[in-house]
Each structure stands twice: as structure tokens, then as C-alpha cells.
Coordinates of C-alpha atoms and ligand atoms in Angstrom, one line a residue:
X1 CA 90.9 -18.9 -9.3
X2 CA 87.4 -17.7 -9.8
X3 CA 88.5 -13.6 -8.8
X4 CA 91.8 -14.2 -11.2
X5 CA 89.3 -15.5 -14.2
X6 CA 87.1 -12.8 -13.8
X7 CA 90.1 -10.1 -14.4
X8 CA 90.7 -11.5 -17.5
X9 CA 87.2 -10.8 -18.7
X10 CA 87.8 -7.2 -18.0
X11 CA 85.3 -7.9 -14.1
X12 CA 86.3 -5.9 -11.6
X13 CA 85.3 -6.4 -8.3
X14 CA 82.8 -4.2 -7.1
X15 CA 84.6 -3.8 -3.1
X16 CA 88.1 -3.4 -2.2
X17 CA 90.3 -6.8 -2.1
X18 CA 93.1 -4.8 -0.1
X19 CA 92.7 -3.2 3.4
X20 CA 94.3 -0.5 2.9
X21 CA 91.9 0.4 0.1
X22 CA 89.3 -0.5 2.1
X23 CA 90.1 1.9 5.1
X24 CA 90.3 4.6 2.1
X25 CA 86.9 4.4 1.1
X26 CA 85.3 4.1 4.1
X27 CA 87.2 7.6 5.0
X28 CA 85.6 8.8 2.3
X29 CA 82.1 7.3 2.6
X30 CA 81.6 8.0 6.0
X31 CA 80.7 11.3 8.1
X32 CA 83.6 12.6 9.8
X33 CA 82.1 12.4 13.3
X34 CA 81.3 8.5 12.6
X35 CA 85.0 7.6 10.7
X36 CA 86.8 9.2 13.8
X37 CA 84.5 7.6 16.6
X38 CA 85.4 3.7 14.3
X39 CA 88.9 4.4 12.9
X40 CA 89.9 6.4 16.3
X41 CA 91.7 5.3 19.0
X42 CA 93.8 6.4 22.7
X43 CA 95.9 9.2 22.7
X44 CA 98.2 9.2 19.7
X45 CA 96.9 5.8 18.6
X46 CA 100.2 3.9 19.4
X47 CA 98.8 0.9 21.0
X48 CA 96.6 0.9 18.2
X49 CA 99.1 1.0 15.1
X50 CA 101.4 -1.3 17.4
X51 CA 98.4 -4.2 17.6
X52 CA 98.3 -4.4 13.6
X53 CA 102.3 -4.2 13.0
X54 CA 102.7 -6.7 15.7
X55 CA 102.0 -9.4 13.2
X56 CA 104.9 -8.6 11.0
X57 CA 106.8 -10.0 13.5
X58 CA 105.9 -13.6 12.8
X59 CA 106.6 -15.4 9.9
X60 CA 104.5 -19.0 8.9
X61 CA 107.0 -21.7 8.0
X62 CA 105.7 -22.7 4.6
X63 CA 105.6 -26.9 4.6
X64 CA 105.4 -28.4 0.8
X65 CA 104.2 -31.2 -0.5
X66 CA 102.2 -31.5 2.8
X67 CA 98.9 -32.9 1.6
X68 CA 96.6 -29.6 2.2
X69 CA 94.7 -30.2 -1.1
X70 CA 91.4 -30.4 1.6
X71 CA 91.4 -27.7 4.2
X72 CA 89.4 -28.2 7.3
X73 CA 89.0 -24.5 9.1
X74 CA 86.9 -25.3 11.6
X75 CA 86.9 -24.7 15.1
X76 CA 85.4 -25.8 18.5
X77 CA 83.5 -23.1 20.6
X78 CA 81.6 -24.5 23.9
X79 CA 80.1 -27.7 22.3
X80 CA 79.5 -25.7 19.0
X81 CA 81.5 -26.8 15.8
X82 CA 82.1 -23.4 14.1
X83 CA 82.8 -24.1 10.3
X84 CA 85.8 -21.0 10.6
X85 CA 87.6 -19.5 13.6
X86 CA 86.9 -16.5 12.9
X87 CA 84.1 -14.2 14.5
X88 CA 82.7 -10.6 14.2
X89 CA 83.4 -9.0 17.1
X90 CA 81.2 -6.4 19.3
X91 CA 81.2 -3.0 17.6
X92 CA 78.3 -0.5 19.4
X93 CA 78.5 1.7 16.4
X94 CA 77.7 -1.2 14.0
X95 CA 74.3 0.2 13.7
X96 CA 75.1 3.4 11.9
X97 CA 78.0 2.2 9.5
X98 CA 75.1 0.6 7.2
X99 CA 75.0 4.2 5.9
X100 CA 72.0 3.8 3.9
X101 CA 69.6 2.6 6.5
X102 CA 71.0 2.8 9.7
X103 CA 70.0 -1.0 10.8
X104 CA 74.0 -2.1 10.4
X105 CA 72.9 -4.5 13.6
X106 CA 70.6 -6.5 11.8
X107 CA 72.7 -6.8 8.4
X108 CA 75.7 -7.5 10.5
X109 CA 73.5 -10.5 12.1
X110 CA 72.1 -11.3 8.3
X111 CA 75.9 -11.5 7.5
X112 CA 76.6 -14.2 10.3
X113 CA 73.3 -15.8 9.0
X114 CA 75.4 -16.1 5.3
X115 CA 78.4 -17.0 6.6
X116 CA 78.3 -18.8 9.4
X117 CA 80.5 -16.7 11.0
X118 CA 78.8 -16.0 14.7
X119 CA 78.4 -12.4 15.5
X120 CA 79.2 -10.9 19.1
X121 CA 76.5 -8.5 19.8
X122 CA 77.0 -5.7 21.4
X123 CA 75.2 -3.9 24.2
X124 CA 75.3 -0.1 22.2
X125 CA 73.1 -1.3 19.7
X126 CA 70.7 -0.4 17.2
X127 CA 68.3 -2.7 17.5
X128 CA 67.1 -4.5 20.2
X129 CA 69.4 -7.4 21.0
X130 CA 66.2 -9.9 20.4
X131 CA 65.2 -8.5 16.7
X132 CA 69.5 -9.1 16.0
X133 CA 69.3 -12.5 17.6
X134 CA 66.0 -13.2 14.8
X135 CA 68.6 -12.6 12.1
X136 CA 71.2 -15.1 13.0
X137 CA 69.3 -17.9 12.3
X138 CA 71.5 -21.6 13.4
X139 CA 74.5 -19.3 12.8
X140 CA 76.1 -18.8 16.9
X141 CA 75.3 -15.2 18.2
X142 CA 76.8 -14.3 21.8
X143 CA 75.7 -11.3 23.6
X144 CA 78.5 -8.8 25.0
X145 CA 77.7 -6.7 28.2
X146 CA 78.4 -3.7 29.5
X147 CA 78.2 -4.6 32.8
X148 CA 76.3 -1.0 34.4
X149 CA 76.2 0.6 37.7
X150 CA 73.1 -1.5 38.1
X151 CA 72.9 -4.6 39.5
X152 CA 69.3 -5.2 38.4
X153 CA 69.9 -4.0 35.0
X154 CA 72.7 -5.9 34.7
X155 CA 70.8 -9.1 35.5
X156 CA 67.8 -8.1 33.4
X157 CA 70.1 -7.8 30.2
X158 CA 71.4 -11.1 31.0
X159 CA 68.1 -13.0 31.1
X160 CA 67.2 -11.2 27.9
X161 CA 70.4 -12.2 26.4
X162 CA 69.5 -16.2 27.2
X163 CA 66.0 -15.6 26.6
X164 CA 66.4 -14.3 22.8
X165 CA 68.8 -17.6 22.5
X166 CA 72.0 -16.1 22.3
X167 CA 74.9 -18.8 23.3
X168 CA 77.3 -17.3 25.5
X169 CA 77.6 -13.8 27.2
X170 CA 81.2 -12.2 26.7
X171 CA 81.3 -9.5 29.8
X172 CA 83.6 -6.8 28.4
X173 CA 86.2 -5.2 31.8
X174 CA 88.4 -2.3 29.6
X175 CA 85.5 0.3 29.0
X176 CA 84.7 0.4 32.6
X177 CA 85.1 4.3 31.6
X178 CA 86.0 6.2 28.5
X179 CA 89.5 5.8 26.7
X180 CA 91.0 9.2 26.0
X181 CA 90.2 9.6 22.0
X182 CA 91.5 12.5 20.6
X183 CA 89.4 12.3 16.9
X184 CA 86.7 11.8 19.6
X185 CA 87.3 14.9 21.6
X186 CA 87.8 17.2 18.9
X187 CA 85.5 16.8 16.7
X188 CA 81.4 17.1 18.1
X189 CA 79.0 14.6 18.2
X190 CA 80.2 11.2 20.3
X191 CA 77.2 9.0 18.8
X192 CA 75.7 7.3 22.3
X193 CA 75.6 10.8 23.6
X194 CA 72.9 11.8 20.6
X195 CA 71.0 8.8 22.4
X196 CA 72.2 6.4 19.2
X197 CA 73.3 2.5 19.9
X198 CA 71.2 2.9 23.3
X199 CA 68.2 0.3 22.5
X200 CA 69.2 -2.4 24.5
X201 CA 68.4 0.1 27.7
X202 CA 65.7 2.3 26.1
X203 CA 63.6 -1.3 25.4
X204 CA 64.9 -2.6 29.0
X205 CA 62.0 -2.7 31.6
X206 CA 64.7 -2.3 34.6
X207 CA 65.8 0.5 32.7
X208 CA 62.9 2.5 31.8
X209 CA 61.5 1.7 35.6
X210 CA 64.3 4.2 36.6
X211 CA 63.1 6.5 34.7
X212 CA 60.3 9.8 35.3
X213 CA 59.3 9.5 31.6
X214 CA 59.8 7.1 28.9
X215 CA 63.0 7.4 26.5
X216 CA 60.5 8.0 23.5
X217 CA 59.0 11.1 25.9
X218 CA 62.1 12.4 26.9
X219 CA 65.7 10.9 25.1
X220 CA 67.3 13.6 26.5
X221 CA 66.8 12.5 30.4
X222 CA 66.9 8.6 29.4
X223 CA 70.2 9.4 27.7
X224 CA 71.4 11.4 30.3
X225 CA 70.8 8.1 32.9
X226 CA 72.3 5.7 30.9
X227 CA 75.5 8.0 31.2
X228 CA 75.4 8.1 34.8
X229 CA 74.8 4.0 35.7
X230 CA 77.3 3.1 32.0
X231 CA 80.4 2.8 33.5
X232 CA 81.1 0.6 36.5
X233 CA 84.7 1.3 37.8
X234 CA 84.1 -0.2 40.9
X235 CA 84.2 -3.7 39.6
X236 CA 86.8 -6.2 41.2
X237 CA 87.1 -9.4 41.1
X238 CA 84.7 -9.9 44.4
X239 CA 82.3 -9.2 41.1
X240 CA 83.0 -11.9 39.4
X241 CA 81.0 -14.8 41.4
X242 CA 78.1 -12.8 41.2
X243 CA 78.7 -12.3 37.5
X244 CA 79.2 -16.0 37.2
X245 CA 76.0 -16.6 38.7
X246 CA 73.6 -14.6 36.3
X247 CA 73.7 -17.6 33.7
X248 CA 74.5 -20.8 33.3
X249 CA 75.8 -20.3 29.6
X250 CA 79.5 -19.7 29.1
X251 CA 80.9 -16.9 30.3
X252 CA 83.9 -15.0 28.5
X253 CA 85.9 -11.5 29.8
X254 CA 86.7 -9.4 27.1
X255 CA 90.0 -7.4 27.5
X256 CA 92.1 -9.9 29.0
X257 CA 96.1 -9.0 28.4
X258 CA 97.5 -9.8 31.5
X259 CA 98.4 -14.1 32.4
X260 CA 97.5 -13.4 35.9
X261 CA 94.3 -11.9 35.1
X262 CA 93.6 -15.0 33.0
X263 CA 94.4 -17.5 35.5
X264 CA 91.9 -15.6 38.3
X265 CA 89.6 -15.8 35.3
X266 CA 90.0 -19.5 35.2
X267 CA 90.2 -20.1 38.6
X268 CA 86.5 -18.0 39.0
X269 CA 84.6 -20.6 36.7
X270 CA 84.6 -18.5 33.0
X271 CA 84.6 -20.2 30.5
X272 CA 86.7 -18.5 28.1
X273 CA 89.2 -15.8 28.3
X274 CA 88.8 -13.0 25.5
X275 CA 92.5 -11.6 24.6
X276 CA 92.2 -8.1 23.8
X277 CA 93.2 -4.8 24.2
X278 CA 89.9 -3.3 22.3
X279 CA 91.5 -1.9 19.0
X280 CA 93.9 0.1 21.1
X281 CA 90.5 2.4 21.8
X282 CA 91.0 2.1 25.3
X283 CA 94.2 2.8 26.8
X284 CA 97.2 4.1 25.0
X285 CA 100.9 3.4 25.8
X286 CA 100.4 -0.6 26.5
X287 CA 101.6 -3.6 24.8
X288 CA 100.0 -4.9 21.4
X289 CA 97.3 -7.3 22.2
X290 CA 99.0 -10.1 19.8
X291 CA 102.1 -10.0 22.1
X292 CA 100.1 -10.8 25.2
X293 CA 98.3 -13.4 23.5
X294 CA 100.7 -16.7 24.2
X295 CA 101.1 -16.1 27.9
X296 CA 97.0 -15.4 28.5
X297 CA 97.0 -18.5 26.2
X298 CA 99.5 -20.9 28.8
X299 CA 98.1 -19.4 31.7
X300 CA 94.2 -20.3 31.0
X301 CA 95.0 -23.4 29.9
X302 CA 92.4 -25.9 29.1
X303 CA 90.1 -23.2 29.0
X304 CA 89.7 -21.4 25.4
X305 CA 91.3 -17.8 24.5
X306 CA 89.8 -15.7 21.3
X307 CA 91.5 -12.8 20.0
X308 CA 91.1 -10.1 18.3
X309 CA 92.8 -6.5 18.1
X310 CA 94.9 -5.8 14.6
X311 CA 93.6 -8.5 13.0
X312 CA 93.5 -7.2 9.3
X313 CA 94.2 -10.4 6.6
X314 CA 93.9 -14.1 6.7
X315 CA 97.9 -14.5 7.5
X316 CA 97.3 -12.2 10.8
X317 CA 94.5 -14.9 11.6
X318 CA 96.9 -18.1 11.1
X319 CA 99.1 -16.0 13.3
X320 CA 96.9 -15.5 16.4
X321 CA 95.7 -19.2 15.6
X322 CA 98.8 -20.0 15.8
X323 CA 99.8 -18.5 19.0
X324 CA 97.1 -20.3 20.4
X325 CA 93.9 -18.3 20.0
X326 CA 90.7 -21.1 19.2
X327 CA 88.8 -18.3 17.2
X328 CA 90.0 -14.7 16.1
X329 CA 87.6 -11.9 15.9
X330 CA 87.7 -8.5 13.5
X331 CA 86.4 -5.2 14.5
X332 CA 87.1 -2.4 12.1
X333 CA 87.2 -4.2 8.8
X334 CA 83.6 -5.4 9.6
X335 CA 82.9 -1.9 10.0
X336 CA 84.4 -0.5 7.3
X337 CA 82.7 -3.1 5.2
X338 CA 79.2 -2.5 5.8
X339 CA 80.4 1.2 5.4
X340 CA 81.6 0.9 2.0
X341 CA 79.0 -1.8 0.6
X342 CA 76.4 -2.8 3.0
X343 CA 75.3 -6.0 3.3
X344 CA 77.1 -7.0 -0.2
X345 CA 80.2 -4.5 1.7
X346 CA 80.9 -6.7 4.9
X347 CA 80.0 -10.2 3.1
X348 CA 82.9 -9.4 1.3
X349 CA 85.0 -8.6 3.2
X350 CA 84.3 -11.7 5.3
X351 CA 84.6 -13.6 2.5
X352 CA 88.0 -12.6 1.3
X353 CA 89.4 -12.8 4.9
X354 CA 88.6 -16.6 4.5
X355 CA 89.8 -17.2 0.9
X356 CA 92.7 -15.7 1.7
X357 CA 93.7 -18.2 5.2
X358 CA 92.4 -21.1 3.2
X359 CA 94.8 -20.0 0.4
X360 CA 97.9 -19.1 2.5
X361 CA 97.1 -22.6 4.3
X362 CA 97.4 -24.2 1.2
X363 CA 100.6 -22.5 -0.2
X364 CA 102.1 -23.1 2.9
X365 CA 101.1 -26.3 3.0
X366 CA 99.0 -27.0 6.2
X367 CA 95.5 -29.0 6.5
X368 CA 94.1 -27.6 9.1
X369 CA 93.7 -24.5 11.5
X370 CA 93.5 -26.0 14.7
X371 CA 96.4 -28.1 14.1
X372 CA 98.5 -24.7 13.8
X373 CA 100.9 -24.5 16.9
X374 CA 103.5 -21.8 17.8
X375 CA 106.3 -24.1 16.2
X376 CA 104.8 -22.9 12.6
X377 CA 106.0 -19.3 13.1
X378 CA 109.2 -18.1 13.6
X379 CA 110.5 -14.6 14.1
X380 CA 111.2 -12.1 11.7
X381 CA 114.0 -10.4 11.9
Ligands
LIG1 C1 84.6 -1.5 19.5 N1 84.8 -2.5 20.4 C2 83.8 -2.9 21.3 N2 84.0 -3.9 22.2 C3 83.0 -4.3 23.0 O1 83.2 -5.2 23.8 N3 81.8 -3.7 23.0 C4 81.5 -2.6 22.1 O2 80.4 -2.1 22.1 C5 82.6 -2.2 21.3 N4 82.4 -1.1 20.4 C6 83.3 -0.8 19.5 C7 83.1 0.2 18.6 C8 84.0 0.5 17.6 C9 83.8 1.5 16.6 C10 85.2 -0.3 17.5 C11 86.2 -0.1 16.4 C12 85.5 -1.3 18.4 C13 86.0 -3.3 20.4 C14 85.9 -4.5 19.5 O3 85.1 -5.5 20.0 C15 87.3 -5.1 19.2 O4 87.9 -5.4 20.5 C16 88.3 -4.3 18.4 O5 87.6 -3.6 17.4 C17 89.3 -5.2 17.8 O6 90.3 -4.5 17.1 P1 90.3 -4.1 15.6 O7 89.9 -5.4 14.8 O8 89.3 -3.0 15.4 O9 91.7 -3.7 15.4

């Protein structure tokens, strides 16, 4: 009611309340290179526009006189009680959308901090993955890896994931190479290639040991490695015991679409199954990620699916919810926000995300998200 009053006094809001405003103005704030590299994705970006208008394909049953005067969001993660389901997912790039100061990593983790909203870090950061983890404070950070052509280096960014006190490592199987990207391709300056987002390796001891000179000497050479050992195409499943065996804290796999993928996931000890199809950044010509979401979610089970991929409004998180997902994560609008507003940008738009799933829950009349089953949606036709 708050916003509504403040209309009244002639307030406007400093940020965008609708997406589609807010994907305007980060056009225009942003360089070119960096707006097609975040808003870009495969080939003619099908997959991509298919993930968001998959969600108008479910309607929410609105329930009244239900008793939702109290709304209880909350969520259970791997022992942690998480005050919202919804999450900030990995975004390498994060670092440079804070326009003014470059240190979108931090702010992003700052963000969580406010919010309580845990942050997925990413292994193309910034910042070193420890100086993010300082920021979360008791807010939930997990670390997501890359996993690279390096065994070692692998296991050395695993330890410094637990060491820095991150709570679970989400291991991230659709970028095992480059997605074909158009807006990437034709326009110059890809930002890891400029040696940006590559500080987890440059401050990595296994990393720099493979190196004739360190990355401060020569960026060039230490960037030109870290292509070479990025990718890891070779990965199979016979991978995934020796994965499992790096940590003892949960274990998620990012990029998860298919149900039989998700039941060898469950059946190889993770801990959670990440349903994704990364933004549609990754492969064109596949399904939406929302419409694979309720068979990963039957065939894993007991164990806990989060979603993300489209996910633009608080309806579109009731809907994933819904459809079985225990927590839903946003990539673009979080980057969009700390685009257009910094810190002040992407608190915002976390915050309106949440008013407006606690307000659509109470229209519609239910209590709680986790009570949400697929029985509350029906089909639009
Ligand atoms: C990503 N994503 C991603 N995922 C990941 O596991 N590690 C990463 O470093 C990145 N980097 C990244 C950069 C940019 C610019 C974008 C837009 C996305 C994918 C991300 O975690 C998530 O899966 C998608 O962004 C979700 O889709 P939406 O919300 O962008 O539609």
C-alpha cells in the first residue's frame, strides 16, 4: 500500500516496477559489448524467449476467503530455513554490471546480506570468491564451479569454496563449452577473453603454479591458459563419484532438463538437482526449462530441485513453486538491476519480486509457498 500511497504524493519511484522497463534501461545504460554478452543468448534466442513465455501457459487457481492474511514464504534448503524461495543465481558477468565500480560481486553478495536472499557465486568472478563470501554475512552463499580441465584445480577451488564458508557447491554441466551467441560473435570484446571475471584462477595457487609468470606479469598468457583448461567436454558420468568426493557439503548439478539425467543424479549421491537450461545461453532449439521442470521434479524425488530460467515476476515464481521447484533462482533481472541502480538497482528489484508473490499469494488466497502443489495451476488455453 506503501508504493500506492506514495503515488498520491506525487513520489515516484526511483527504479523500474515493470520488467519490461527494466530490460529498457539497462539497454540503454549499459555498453553494447556488456548488454549483448547479459541479454544475449543461442542462435536466434528461441529457447530463450520460449523459457519466459512458457509461464503463460499456467494459470494459479485463485482460492478466497482462504485465510492468507499471514504469508509464510519460507523455504527449506539442506538444513537451512531460507526466509523466501527465491535465490540469485550464478552470473560470471555480475562483476561489471555495477557500472560505476566494477565490484557488482561484492554488492550482489551485500544484496544477499539485506535480503536474505542467498547468492550463488559464480566461478567468472570479480572478486575473489573469499572477499564475496565476507559480504554475505549469516545470509546462505553457495559456490558454483566450472568444473576445468584440471583435476587439481578443480579440487583446489573446491576446498576454497568450503574454506571461505560457503554452504553448498552447485557444479554447473551445460557450459562444458561455448553456446553459439550471435550478439556475442558479432560484436568484439567477449569479457573473460579481456582477462575480466577470471579472479577465482588468477588468485588460485594450482592455477598460477601452471603458469611461467604470474597473471599480474603477464594477463595475456594467464588468460590464454584459463581458455585452454575452461571447458571440460570430456565429463561423463564416471566423473561424478570423483566430484562427489571433493566435499562433504551438498552437492547440486546445474543444467539438469532431462528426468533421466536427474535420477543418475540422485542415484550418484547429489544432493540436489538444479533445473535449468542456463537463460537459453547455451543451446538453442530445446525445450523451455519450465516445461522440463515437473518430470526432473518426480524423477529426483525426495531429493530437492531449484529452478531458474525465464523467471521474470513473482507469478512465474508461484508457478515454478508450484510445479515443484523448493527455491527459484533469477539471472538477468539481477543483472539488469545492479545495471540500472547499483546496490539501491538490484535491492529493488529483489524486493519487488517478493512483494509481488506475497501479494499475488494473498489475492489468490494461499498461506504459504511450500504448500503450492501442481493442483493450483491449471492450463491456459
Ligand atoms: C549466466 N549463467 C551462469 N550460470 C552458471 O552456472 N555460471 C555462470 O557463471 C553463469 N554466468 C552467466 C552470465 C550471464 C550474463 C547470464 C545471463 C547467465 C546462467 C544463470 O545462472 C541462470 O541459469 C540463467 O541466467 C537463468 O535464466 P534467466 O533468469 O537469465 O532467464
Amino acid at each position: 500500500l506503501g508504493v500506492y500511497l506514495d503515488g498520491l504524493t506525487g513520489k515516484v519511484p526511483e527504479h523500474p516496477m515493470a520488467y519490461a522497463e527494466l530490460e529498457r534501461r539497462a539497454e540503454r545504460s549499459m555498453p553494447p559489448e556488456l548488454w549483448s554478452y547479459v541479454a544475449g543468448g543461442a542462435g536466434d534466442e528461441r529457447t530463450q524467449n520460449a523459457n519466459v513465455t512458457a509461464f503463460d501457459r499456467w494459470g494459479l487457481m485463485p482460492r478466497v476467503l482462504a485465510g492468507a492474511a499471514e504469508r509464510d514464504l519460507s523455504t527449506e534448503l539442506f538444513g537451512h530455513r531460507l526466509p523466501t524461495p527465491l535465490m540469485l543465481a550464478p552470473v560470471g558477468v555480475i562483476g561489471l554490471c555495477d557500472l560505476a565500480e566494477g565490484r557488482g560481486d561484492l554488492v550482489t553478495a551485500r544484496v544477499a546480506a539485506a535480503t536474505g536472499v542467498p547468492m550463488i557465486a559464480s566461478t567468472l568472478s570479480q572478486d575473489p570468491m573469499e572477499e564475496v563470501a565476507r559480504e554475505l554475512g549469516d545470509t546462505p552463499g553457495w559456490f558454483q564451479l566450472y568444473p576445468p580441465n584440471d583435476r587439481e584445480l578443480t579440487e583446489s577451488l573446491v576446498r576454497r569454496a568450503e574454506a571461505a564458508g560457503y554452504s553448498a557447491i552447485v557444479v554447473t554441466l551445460d557450459t562444458l563449452t561455448l553456446g553459439w551467441r550471435p550478439r556475442d560473435l558479432s560484436i568484439a570484446g567477449f569479457p573473460q577473453l579481456k582477462g575480466q571475471c577470471l579472479a577465482n584462477y588468477f588468485s588460485d595457487p594450482v592455477f598460477r603454479s601452471r603458469l611461467a609468470a604470474p597473471p599480474e606479469e603477464d594477463p595475456e598468457a594467464a588468460t590464454g591458459h584459463w581458455a585452454m583448461i575452461f571447458g571440460n567436454q570430456r565429463l561423463t558420468w564416471d566423473d561424478l563419484a570423483w566430484l562427489r568426493s571433493l566435499t562433504s557439503l551438498p552437492l547440486l548439478l546445474k543444467g539438469i532438463c532431462s528426468p533421466e539425467d536427474a535420477r543418475r543424479a540422485v542415484d550418484s549421491g547429489v544432493d540436489g538437482v538444479y533445473c535449468s537450461n542456463h537463460g537459453g545461453r547455451q543451446a538453442n532449439g530445446g525445450l523451455p526449462a519450465l516445461d522440463c521442470l515437473p518430470e526432473v521434479v518426480d524423477a529426483a524425488g525426495e531429493v530437492p530441485v531449484v529452478f531458474d530460467s525465464g523467471v521474470r515476476s513473482g507469478p512465474d515464481v508461484i508457478k515454478a513453486l508450484a510445479l515443484g521447484a523448493r527455491a527459484v533462482a533469477i539471472g538477468r533481472p539481477a543483472a539488469y538491476g545492479l545495471a540500472v541502480g547499483g546496490r539501491a538497482g538490484l535491492e529493488h528489484v529483489v524486493r519487488c519480486l517478493l512483494a509481488e508473490l506475497d501479494l499475488t499469494l494473498a489475492i489468490d488466497g494461499y498461506a504459504s509457498t511450500a504448500a503450492l502443489t501442481r493442483g493450483d495451476l491449471r492450463p491456459v488455453r
